[in-house]
Coordinates of C-alpha atoms in Angstrom, one line a residue:
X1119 CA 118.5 97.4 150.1
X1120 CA 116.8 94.6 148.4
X1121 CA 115.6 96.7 145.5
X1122 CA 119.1 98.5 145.3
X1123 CA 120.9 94.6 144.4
X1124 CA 118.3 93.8 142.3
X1125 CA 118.6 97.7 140.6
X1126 CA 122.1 96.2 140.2
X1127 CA 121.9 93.4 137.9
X1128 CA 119.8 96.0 135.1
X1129 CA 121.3 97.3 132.6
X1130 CA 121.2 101.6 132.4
X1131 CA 118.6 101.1 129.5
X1132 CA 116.3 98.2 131.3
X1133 CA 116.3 100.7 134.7
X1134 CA 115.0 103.5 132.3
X1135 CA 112.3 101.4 130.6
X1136 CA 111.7 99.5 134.0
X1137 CA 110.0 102.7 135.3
X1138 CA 107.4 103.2 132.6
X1139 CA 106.1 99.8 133.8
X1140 CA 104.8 101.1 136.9
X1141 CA 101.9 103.3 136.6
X1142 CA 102.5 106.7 137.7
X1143 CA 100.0 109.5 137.8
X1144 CA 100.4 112.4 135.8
X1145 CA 104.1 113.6 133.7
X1146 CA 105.4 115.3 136.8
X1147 CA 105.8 112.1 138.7
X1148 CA 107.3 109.8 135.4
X1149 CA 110.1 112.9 135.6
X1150 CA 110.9 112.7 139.1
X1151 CA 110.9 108.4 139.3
X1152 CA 113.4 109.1 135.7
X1153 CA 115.3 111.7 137.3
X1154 CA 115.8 109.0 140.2
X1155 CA 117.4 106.2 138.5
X1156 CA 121.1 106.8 139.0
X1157 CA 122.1 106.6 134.9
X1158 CA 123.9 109.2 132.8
X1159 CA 121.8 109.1 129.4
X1160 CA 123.3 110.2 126.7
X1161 CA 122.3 109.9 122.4
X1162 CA 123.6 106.4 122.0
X1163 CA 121.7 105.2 125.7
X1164 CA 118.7 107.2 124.5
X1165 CA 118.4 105.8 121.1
X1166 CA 118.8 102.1 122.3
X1167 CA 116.0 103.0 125.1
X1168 CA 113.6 103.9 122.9
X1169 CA 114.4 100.8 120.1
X1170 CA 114.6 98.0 122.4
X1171 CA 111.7 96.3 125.0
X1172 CA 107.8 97.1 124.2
X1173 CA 107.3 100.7 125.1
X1174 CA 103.7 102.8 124.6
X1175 CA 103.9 105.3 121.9
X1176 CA 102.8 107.8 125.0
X1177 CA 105.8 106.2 127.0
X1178 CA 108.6 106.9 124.2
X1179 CA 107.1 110.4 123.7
X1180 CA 107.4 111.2 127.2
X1181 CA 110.6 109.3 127.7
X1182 CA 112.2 111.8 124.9
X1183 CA 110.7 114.7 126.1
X1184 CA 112.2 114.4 129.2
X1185 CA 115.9 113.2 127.7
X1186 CA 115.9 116.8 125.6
X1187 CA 116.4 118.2 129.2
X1188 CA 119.4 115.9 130.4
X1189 CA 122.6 118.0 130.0
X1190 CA 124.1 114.9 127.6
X1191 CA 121.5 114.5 125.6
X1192 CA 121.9 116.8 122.2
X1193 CA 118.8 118.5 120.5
X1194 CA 120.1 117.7 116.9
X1195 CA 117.9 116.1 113.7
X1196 CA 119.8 113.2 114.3
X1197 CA 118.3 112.1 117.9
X1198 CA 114.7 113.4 116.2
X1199 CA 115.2 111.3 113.5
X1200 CA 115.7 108.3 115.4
X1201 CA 112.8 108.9 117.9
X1202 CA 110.6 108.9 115.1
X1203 CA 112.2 105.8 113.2
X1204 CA 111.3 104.0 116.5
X1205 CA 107.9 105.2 116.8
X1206 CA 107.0 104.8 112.7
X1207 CA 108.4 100.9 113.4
X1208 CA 105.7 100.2 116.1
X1209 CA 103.3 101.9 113.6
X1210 CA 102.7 104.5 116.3
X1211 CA 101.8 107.4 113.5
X1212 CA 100.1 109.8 115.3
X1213 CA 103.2 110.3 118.2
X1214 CA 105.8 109.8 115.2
X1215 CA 103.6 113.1 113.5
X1216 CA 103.8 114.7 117.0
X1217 CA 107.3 114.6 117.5
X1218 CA 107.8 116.4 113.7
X1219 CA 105.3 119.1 114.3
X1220 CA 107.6 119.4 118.0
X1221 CA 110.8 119.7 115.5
X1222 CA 109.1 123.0 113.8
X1223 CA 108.1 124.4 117.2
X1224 CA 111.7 124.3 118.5
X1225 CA 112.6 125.7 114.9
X1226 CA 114.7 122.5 114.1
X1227 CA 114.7 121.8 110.5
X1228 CA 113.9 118.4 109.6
X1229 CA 116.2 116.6 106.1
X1230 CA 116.0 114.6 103.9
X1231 CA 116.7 111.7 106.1
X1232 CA 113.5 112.7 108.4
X1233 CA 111.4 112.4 105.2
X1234 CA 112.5 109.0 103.7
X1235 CA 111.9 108.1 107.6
X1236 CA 108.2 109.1 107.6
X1237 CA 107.0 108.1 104.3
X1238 CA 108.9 104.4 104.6
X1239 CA 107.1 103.8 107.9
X1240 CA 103.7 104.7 106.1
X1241 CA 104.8 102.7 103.2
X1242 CA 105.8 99.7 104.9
X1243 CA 102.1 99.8 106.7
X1244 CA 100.9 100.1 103.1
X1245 CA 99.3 103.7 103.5
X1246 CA 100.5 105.0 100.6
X1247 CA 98.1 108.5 100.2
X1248 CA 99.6 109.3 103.6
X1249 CA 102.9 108.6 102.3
X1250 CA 101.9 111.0 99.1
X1251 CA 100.1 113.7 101.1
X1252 CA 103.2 114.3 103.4
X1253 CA 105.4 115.0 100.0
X1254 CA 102.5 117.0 99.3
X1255 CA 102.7 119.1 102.7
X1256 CA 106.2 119.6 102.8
X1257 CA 106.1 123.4 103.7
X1258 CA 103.9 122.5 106.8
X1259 CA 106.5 120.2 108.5
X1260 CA 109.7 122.5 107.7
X1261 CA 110.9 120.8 104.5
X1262 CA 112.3 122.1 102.0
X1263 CA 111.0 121.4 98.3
X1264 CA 114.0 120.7 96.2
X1265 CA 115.5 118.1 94.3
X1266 CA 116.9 116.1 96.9
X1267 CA 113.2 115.8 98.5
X1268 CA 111.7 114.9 95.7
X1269 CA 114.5 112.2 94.8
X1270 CA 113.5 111.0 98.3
X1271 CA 110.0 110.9 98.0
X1272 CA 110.3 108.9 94.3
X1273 CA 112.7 106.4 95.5
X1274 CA 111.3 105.9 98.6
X1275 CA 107.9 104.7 96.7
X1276 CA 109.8 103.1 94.1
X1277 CA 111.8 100.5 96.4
X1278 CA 108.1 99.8 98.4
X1279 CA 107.6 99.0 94.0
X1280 CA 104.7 101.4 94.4
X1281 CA 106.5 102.4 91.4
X1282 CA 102.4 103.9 90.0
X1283 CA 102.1 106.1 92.3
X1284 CA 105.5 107.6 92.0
X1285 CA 105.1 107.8 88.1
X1286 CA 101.7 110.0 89.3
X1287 CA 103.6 111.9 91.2
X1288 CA 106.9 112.5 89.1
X1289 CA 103.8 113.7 86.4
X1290 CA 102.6 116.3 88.1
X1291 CA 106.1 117.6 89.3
X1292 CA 107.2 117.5 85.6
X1293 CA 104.4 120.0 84.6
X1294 CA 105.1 122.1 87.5
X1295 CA 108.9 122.6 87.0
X1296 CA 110.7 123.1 84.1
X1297 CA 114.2 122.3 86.0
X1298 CA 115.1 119.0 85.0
X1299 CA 117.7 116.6 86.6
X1300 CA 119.1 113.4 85.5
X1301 CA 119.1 111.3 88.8
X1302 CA 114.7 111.8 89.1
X1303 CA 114.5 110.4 85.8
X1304 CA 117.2 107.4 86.7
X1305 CA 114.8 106.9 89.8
X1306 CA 111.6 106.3 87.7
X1307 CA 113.3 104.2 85.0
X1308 CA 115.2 102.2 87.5
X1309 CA 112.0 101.4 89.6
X1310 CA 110.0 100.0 86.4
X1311 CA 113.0 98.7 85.0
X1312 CA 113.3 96.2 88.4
X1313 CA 109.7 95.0 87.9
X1314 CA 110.7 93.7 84.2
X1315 CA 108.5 96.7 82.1
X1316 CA 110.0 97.4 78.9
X1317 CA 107.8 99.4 77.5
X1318 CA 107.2 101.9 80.8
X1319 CA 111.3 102.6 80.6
X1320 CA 111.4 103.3 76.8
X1321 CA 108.7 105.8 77.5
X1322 CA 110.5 106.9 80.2
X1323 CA 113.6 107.5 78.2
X1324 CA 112.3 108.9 75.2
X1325 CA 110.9 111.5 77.5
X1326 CA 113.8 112.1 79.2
X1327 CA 115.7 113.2 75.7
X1328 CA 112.8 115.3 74.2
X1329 CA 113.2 117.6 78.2
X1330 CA 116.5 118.1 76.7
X1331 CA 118.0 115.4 79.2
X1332 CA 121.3 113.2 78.4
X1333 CA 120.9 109.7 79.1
X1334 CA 124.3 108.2 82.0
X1335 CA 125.4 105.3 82.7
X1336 CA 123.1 104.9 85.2
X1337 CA 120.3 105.0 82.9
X1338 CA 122.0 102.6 80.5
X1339 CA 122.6 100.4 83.1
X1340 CA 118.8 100.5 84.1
X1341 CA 117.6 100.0 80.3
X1342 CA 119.9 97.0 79.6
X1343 CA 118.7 95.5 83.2
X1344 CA 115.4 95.8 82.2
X1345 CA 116.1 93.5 79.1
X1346 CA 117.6 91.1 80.7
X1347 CA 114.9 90.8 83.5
X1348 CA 112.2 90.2 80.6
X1349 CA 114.3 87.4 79.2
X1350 CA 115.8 89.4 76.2
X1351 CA 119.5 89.0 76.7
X1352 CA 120.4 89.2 73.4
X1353 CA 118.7 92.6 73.1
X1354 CA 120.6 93.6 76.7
X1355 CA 123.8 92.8 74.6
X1356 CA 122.9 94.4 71.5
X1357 CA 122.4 97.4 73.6
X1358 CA 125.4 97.0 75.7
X1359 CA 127.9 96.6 72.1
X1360 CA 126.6 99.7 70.6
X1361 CA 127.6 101.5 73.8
X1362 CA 130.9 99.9 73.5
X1363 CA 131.2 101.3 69.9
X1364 CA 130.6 104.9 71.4
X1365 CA 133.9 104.7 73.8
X1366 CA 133.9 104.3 77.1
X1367 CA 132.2 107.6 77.9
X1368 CA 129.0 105.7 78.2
X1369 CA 130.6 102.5 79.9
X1370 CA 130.2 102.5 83.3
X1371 CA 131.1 99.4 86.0
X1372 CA 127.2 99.5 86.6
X1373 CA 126.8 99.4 82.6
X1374 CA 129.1 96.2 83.0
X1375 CA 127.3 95.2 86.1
X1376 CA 123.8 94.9 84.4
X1377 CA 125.3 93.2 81.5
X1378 CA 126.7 90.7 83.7
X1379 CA 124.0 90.2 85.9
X1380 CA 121.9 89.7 82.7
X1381 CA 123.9 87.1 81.3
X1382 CA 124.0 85.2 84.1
X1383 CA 120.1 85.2 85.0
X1384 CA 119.7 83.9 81.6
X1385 CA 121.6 81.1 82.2
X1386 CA 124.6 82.4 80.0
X1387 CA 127.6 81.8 82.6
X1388 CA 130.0 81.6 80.4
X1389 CA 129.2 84.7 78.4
X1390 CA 128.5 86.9 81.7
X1391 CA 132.2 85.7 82.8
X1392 CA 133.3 87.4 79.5
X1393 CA 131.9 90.4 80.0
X1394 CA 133.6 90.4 83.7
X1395 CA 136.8 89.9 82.4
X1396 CA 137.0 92.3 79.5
X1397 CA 135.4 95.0 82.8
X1398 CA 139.0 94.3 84.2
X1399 CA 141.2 94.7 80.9
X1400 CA 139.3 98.0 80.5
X1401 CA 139.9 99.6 83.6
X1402 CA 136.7 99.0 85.1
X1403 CA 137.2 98.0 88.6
X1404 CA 134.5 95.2 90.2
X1405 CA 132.5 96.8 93.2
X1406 CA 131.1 95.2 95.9
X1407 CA 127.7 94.4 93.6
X1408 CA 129.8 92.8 90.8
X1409 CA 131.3 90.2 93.1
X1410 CA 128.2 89.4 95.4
X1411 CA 125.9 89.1 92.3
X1412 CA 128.5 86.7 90.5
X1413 CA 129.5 84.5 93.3
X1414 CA 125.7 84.7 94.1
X1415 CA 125.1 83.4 90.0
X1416 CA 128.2 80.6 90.4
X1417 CA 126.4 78.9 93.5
X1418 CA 123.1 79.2 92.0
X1419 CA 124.7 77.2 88.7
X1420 CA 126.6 75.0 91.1
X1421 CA 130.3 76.3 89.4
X1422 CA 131.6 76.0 93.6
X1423 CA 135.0 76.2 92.4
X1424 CA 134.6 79.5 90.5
X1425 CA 133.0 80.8 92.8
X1426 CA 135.3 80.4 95.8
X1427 CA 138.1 81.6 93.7
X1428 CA 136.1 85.0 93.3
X1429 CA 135.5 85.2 96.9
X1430 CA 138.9 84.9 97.6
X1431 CA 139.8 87.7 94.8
X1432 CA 137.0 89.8 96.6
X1433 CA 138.2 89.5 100.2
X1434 CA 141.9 89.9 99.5
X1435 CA 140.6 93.4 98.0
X1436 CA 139.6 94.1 101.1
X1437 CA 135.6 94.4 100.2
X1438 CA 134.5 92.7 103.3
X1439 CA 130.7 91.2 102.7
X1440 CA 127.9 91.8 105.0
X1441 CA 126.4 89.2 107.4
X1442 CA 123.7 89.1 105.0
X1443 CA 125.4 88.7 102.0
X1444 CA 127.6 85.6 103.6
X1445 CA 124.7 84.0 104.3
X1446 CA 123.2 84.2 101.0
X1447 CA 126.0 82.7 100.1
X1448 CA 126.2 80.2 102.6
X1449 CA 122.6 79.2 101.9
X1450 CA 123.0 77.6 98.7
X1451 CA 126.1 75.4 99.5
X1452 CA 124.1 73.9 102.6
X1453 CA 121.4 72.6 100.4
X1454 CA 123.7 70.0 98.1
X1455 CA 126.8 67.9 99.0
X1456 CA 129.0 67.4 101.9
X1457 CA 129.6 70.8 103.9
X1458 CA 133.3 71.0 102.6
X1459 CA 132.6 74.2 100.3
X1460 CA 130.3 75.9 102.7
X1461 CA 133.4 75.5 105.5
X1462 CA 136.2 76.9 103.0
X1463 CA 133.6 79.9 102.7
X1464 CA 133.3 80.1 106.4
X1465 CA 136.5 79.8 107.4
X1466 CA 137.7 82.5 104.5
X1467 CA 135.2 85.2 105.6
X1468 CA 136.2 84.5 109.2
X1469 CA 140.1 84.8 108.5
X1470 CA 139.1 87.8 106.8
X1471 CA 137.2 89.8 109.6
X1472 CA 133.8 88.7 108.5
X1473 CA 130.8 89.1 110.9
X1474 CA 129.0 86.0 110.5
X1475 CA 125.1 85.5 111.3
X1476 CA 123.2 83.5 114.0
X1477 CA 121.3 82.0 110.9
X1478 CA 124.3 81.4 108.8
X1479 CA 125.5 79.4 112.0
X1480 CA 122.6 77.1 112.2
X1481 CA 123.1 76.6 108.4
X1482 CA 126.5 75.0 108.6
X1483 CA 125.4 73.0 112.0
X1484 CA 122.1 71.6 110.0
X1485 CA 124.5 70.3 107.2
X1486 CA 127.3 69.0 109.6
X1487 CA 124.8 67.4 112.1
X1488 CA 123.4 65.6 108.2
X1489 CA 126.2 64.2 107.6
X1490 CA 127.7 63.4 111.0
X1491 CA 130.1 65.6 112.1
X1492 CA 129.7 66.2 115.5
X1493 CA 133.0 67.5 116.7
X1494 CA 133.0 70.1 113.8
X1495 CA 129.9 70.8 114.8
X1496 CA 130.7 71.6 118.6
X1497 CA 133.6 73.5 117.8
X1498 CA 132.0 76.3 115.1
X1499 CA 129.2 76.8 117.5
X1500 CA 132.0 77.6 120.5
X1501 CA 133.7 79.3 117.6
X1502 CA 130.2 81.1 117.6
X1503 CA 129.9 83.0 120.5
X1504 CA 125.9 82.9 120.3
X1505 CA 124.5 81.3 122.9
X1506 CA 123.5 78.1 122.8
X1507 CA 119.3 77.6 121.7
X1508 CA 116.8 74.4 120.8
X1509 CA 118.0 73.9 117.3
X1510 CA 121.9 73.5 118.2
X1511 CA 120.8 70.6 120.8
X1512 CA 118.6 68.9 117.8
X1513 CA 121.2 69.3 115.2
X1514 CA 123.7 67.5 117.6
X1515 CA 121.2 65.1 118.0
X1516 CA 120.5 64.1 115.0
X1517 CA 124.2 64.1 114.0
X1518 CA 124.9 61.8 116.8
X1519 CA 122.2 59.6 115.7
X1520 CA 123.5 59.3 111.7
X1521 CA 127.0 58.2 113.2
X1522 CA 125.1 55.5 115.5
X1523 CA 126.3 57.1 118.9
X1524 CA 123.4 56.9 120.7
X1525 CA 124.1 57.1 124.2
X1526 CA 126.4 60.3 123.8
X1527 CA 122.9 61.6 122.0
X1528 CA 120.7 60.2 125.1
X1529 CA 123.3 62.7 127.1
X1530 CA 122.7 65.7 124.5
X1531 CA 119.0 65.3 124.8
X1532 CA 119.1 64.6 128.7
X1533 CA 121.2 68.0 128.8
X1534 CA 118.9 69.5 126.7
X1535 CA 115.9 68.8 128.9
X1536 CA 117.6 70.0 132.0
X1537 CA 117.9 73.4 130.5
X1538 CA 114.2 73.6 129.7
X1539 CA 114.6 73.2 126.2
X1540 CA 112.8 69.9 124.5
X1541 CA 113.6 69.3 121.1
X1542 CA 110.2 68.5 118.3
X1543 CA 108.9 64.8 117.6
X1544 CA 110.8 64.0 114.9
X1545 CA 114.1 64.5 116.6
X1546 CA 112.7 62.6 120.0
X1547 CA 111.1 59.7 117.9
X1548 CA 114.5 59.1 115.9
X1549 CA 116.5 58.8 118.4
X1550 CA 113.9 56.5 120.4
X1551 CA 113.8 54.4 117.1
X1552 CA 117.4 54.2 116.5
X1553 CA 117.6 53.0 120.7
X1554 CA 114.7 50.7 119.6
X1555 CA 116.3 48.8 116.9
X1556 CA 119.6 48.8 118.8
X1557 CA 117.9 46.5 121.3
X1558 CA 118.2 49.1 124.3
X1559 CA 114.8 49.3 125.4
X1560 CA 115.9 50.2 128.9
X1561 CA 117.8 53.0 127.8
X1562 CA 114.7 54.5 125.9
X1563 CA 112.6 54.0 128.3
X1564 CA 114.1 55.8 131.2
X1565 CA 114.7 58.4 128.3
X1566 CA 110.9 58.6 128.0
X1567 CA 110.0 59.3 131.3
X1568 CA 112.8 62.1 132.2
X1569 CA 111.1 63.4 128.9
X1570 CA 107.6 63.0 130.4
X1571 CA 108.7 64.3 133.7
X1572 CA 110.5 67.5 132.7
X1573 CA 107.5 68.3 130.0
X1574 CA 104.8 68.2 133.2
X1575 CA 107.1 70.5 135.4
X1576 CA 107.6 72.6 132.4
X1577 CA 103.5 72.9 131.7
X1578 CA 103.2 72.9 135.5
X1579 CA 105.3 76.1 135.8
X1580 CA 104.2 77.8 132.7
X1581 CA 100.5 77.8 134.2
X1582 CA 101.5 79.2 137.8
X1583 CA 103.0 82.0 135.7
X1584 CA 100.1 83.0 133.8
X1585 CA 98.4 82.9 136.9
X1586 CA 101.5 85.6 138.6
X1587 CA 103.1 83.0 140.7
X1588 CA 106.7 82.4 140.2
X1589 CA 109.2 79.9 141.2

């Protein structure tokens, strides 16, 4: 009965994963203790199983084999795909192989999806001949060779910027087919054209027209990007006017986009706000790219104003930015001047449906506990819904102490320290300082020894548990 309230307070996935940390004897007796815990697993349970915690590769292996047998558990490439994304994270190669060679046995055709899968998880361990050899054994793991593998394959090495070896590899595929397509070459010029190599994409181009290939936008965009990341703007312009001069078959908004960009990289606001506008008078709608890398540009220039204005013209057309992308923008306001414009931004992208991050958080507390203000402070982190960690307490702190009210600080930190939470030395010595030179000695004193108390129980109680004892 004991074990059954206890069993209670799990969640479905912790009850599942709890299992695997008792040590069972043999796969007959992991399926009966699985088949025992009173959860009904389906994809979504399954998946966030086998993501979450600190299984074995052996234990997520076994765990899916015996979830393909549970009646709400589907045998598509999906749930395969995922089971290996899990296992290629933990670097777990040889049971992420296992589970594709299981896909052929049970005649389930792996996609495109289950390739860029396999060769990013061997990329982002930095084995890149595995990576290449899978591409090269495509017919043993149930692939298909066509174009959209091979677009995989190249782009998957070109965003790891193993952009070489994909060059290598798009070589020997060039001799071996005649068929030519416009989105492989786009892949190879856009890869060298990110790491700023002229030369490499003019080869690259020139190549592409003597196969008998027209040149997009896309590869336009990539050539006059190139340009502008080596410093040549005028040259990104030159190119961008004489596709003007051709009509706007050959403009693009990702044309405009890399004009743009270049402009403003080269410190050439102004003239990157041009091209923007005349994007608009043409018919060229702004995407999600051409406002994030603008507003981006405006805050790295410090034009605030401009760039709130296009944040507002960006959320009223209902392009909602990511978590990551408000806290790029966040990032910059925080490090200059008062917190006013970083709170306009905040509270726009909140009105607006926004998901705001844990780190974008802490940015706006960092700048408010700077200069002071506390009770903005405490209500955007209840506003948060995160709950509450060590650098909230020492942000509070050290707002407290900027506005002189130390004893509500002495409170914060005494707060603190009850939860088990004790904030660095910096924070602890300011406000002992500040206490100090305010002639309350007493105050800091008894400060000091709850401080010196707590810290002992803490270390105390952090040793019995290394040593299995708990209380």
């Amino acid at each position: 009965q004991v074990v059954k309230s206890v069993d209670d307070f799990l969640s479905p996935a912790d009850k599942l994963r709890g299992i695997f940390l008792q040590k069972f004897c043999g796969k007959s007796a992991v399926f009966n203790a699985l088949n025992g815990v009173q959860v009904e697993l389906n994809d979504e349970l399954l998946v966030k199983v086998m993501n979450e915690g600190n299984l074995s590769g052996d234990s997520i292996v076994l765990f899916f084999n015996w979830a393909l047998d549970q009646p709400n558990v589907s045998e598509k490439v999906s749930i395969y795909n995922s089971t290996i994304k899990a296992l290629g994270k933990r670097k777990f190669f040889k049971h992420m192989m296992q589970v594709l060679n299981g896909m052929k046995d049970k005649a389930i055709s792996p996609n495109a999806d289950t390739l860029f899968i396999v060769m990013n998880s061997y990329l982002r361990a930095r084995q890149v001949s595995k990576a290449v050899k899978i591409f090269g054994e495509l017919e043993k793991y149930g692939f298909q060779s066509n174009s959209g593998t091979i677009s995989v394959a190249l782009n998957c090495l070109s965003r790891h910027s193993y952009v070489g070896a994909a060059c290598s590899l798009f070589n020997k595929l060039r001799q071996k087919s005649r068929q030519r397509d416009c989105s492989i070459y786009n892949i190879m010029i856009g890869g060298w054209s990110k790491m700023g190599r002229i030369s490499q994409v003019e080869r690259l181009v020139k190549l592409m027209v003597d196969d008998g290939v027209d040149p997009d936008c896309i590869t336009y965009s990539h050539v006059i990007e190139v340009f502008g990341r080596a410093g040549r703007v005028d040259s990104a312009i030159e190119i961008f006017k004489h596709l003007e001069e051709k009509g706007n078959s050959t403009l693009s908004p990702e044309v405009y986009n890399a004009v743009i960009f270049s402009c403003l990289a080269n410190d050439k606001a102004d003239e990157g706000l041009k091209y923007y506008e005349e994007m608009q008078r043409k018919g060229f709608d702004p995407n999600a790219k051409t406002y994030t890398g603008v507003i981006s540009s405006l805050l790295r220039i410090r034009k605030v104003a401009d760039a709130i204005e296009m944040f507002d013209e960006m959320v009223s057309k209902e392009m909602i930015p990511s978590a990551g992308t408000l806290t790029k923008f966040i990032e910059p306001l925080c490090r200059y001047g008062p917190p006013h414009a970083a709170l306009m931004i905040y509270s726009r992208a909140r009105k607006a449906g926004c998901l705001v991050s844990d780190s974008a958080y802490k940015l706006l507390l960092m700048r408010l506990g700077r200069f002071g203000k506390c009770g903005m402070l405490l209500k955007i982190w209840e506003e948060s819904g995160y709950p509450c960690d060590l650098k909230v307490y020492e942000y509070m702190i050290n707002g407290l102490c900027n506005v002189g009210k130390l004893e509500t600080a002495v409170v914060v930190m005494e707060d603190c320290v009850q939860r088990g939470l004790f904030p660095g030395k910096i924070i602890c010595s300011k406000l002992k300082n500040k206490l100090m030179s305010s002639g309350k000695v007493e105050i800091a004193y008894k400060l000091f020894l709850k401080l010196r108390n707590a810290r002992a129980e803490e270390n105390a109680r952090r040793y019995w548990r290394s040593k299995g004892w708990h209380f």
